[in-house]
GROMACS .gro file of C-alpha atoms in nm:
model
  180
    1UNK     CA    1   0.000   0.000   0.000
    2UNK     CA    2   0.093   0.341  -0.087
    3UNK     CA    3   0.083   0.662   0.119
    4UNK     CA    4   0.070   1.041  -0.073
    5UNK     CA    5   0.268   1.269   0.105
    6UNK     CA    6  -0.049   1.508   0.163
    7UNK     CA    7  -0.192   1.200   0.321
    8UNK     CA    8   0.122   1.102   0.574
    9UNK     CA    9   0.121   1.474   0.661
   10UNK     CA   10  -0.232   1.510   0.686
   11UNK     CA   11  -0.217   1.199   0.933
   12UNK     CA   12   0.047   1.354   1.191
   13UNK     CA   13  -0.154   1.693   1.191
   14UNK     CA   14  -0.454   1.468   1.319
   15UNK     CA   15  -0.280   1.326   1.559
   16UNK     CA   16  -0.091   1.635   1.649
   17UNK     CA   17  -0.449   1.779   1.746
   18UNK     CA   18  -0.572   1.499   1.886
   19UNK     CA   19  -0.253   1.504   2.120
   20UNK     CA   20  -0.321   1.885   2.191
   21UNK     CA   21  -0.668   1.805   2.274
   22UNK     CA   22  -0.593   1.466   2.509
   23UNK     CA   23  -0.358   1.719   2.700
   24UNK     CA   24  -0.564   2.025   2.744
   25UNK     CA   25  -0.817   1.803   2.925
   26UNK     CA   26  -0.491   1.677   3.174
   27UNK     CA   27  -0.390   2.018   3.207
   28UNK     CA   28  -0.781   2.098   3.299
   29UNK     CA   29  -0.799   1.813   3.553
   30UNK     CA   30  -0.440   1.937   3.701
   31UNK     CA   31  -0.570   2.249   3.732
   32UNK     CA   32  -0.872   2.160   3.924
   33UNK     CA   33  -0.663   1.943   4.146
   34UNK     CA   34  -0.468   2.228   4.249
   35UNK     CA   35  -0.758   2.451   4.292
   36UNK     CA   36  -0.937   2.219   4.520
   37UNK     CA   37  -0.876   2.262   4.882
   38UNK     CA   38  -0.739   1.986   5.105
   39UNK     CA   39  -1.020   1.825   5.336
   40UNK     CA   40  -1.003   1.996   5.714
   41UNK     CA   41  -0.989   1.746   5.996
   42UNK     CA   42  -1.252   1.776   6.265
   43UNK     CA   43  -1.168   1.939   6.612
   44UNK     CA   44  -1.320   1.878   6.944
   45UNK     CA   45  -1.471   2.231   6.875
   46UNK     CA   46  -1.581   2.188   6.467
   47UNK     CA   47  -2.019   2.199   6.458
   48UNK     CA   48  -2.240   2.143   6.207
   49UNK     CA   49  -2.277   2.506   5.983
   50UNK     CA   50  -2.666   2.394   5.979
   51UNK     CA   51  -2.757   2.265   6.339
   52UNK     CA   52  -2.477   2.393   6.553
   53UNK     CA   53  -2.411   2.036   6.647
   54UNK     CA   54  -2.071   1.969   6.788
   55UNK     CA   55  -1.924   1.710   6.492
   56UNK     CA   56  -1.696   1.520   6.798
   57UNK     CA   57  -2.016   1.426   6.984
   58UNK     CA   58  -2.181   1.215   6.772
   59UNK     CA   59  -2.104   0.857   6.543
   60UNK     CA   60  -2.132   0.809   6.212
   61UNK     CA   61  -2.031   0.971   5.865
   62UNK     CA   62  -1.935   1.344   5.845
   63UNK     CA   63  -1.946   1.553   5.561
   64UNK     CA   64  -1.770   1.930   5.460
   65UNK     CA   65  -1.823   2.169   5.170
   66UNK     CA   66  -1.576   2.453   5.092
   67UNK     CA   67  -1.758   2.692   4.883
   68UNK     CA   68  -1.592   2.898   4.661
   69UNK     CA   69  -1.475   3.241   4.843
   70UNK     CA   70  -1.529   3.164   5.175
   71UNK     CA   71  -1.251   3.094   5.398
   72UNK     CA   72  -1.412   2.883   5.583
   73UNK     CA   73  -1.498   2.540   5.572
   74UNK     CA   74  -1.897   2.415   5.616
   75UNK     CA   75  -1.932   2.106   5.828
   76UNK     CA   76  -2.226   1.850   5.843
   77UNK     CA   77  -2.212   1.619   6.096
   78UNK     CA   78  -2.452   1.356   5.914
   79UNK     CA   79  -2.437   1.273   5.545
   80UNK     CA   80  -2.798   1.339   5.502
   81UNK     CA   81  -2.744   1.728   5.567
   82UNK     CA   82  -2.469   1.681   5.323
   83UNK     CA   83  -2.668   1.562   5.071
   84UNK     CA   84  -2.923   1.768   5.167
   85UNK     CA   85  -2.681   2.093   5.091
   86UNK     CA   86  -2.525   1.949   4.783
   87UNK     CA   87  -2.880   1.873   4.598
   88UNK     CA   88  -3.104   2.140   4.700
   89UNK     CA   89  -3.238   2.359   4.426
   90UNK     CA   90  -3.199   2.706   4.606
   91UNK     CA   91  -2.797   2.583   4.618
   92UNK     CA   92  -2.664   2.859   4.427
   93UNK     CA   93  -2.309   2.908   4.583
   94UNK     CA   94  -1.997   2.717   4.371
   95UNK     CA   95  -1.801   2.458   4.550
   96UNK     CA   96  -1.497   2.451   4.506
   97UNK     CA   97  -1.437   2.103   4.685
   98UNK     CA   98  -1.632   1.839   4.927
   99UNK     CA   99  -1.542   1.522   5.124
  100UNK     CA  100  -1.726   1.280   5.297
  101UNK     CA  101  -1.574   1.022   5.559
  102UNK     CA  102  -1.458   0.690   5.410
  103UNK     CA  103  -1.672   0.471   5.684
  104UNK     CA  104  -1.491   0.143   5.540
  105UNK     CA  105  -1.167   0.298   5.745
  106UNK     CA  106  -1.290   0.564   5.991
  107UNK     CA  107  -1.506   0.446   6.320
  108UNK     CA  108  -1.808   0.480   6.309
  109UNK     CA  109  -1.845   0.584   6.719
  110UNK     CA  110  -1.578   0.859   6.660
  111UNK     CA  111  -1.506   0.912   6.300
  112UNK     CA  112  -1.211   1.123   6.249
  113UNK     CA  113  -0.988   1.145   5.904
  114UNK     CA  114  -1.013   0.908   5.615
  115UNK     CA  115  -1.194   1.231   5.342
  116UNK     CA  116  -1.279   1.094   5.015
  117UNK     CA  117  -1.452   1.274   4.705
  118UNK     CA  118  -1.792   1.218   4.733
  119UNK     CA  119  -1.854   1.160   4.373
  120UNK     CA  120  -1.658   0.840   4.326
  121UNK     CA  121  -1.806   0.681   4.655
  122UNK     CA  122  -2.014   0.408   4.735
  123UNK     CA  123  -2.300   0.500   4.937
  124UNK     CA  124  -2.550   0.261   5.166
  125UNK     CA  125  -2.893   0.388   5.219
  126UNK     CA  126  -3.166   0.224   5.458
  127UNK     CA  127  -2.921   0.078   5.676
  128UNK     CA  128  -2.993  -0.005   6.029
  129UNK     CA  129  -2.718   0.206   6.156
  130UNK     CA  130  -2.791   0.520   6.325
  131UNK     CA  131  -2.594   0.895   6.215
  132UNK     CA  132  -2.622   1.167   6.427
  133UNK     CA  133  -2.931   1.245   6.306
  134UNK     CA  134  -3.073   0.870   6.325
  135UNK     CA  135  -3.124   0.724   5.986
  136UNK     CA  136  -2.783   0.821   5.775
  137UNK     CA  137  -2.653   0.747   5.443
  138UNK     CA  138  -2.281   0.546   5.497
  139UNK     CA  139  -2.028   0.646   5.238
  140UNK     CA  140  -1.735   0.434   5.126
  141UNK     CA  141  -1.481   0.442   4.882
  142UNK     CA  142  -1.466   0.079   4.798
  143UNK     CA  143  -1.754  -0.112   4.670
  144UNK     CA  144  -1.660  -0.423   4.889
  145UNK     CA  145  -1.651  -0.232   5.225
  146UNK     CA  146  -1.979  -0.118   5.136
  147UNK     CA  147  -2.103  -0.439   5.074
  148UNK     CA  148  -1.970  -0.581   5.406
  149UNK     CA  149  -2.114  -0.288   5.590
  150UNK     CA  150  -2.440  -0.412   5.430
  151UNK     CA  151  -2.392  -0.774   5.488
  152UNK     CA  152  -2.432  -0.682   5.865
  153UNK     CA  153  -2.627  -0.342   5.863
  154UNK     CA  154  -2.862  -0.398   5.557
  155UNK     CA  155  -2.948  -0.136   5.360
  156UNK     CA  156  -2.913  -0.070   4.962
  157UNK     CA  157  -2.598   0.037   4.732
  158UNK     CA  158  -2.614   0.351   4.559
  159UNK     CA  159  -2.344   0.585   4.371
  160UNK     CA  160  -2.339   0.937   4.434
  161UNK     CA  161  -2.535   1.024   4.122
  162UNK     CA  162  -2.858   0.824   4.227
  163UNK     CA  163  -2.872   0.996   4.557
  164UNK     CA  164  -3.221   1.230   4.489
  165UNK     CA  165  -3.373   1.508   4.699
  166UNK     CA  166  -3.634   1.270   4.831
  167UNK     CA  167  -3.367   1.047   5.010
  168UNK     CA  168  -3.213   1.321   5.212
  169UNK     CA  169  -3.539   1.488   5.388
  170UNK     CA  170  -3.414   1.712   5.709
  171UNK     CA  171  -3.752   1.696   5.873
  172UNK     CA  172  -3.746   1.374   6.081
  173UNK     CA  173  -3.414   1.414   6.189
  174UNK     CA  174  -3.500   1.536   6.526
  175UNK     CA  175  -3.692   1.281   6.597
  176UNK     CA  176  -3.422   0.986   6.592
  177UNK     CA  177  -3.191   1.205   6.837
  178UNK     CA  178  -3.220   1.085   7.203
  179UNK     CA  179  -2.926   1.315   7.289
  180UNK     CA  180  -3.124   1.676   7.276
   0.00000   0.00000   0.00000
């Protein structure tokens, strides 16, 4: 088989572009890396920026936004005020970054450290374990520690992107907390 010129070069242009194009999109995701903040660890005196709830007095999953030009850091001290936050229509401020507790590594009476991006995690709903707010949505960022946590908790496996509006009502809340 035999190659023109015009085609050879017109072959390496394509691929010159296409090269150009695959890293644009790394120098975009580098550049998103570096703009996203680094996950805060919880204090003894860190509360919840909706309920005022001290985060170090209560089990389960934990939750923080950083929106975008505010110094500070928003905590939740339940997933389901998370979630709550992240999907609500009125939601109108950028966020510049988010974790959630890994529960597949952090304890679940005292949950400190192990952040993970929300949006690649593994999430149990329905479980029989209780939040700080009763019910709570347990995050992981492995599918099998999610499934083990279910094995003995029950509950059902969802990705971030199934978690709806519906799932992540505030008003009951109060009514699963026997410490207020």
């Amino acid at each position: 088989m035999k190659f023109k010129k015009k085609e050879v070069f017109g072959s390496y242009i394509l691929a010159a572009f296409a090269l150009t194009g695959v890293l644009s999109l790394s120098a975009c995701d580098e550049d998103k890396a570096a703009r996203q903040a680094a996950a805060k660890e919880i204090t003894e005196k860190e509360i919840c920026s909706l309920d005022g709830m001290t985060l170090a007095d209560y089990p389960g999953p934990k939750a923080q936004i950083k929106y975008e030009g505010e110094k500070e850091v928003s905590f939740f001290c339940d997933t389901i005020e998370f979630f709550h936050a992240v999907l609500a229509p009125e939601q109108v401020r950028k966020i510049e970054s988010m974790y959630v507790q890994d529960m597949g590594k952090a304890n679940w009476d005292n949950p400190r450290e192990y952040w993970m991006d929300p949006s690649n995690g593994y999430y149990v709903v329905d479980s029989k374990r209780q939040g700080s707010m009763g019910p709570t949505i347990a995050s992981f960022s492995q599918e099998a520690d999610a499934k083990k946590y279910m094995s003995e908790w029950g509950g059902k496996l969802l990705r971030f992107k199934e978690i709806n509006k519906g799932m992540v009502d505030l008003s009951g809340g109060a009514l699963h907390d026997e410490k207020m």
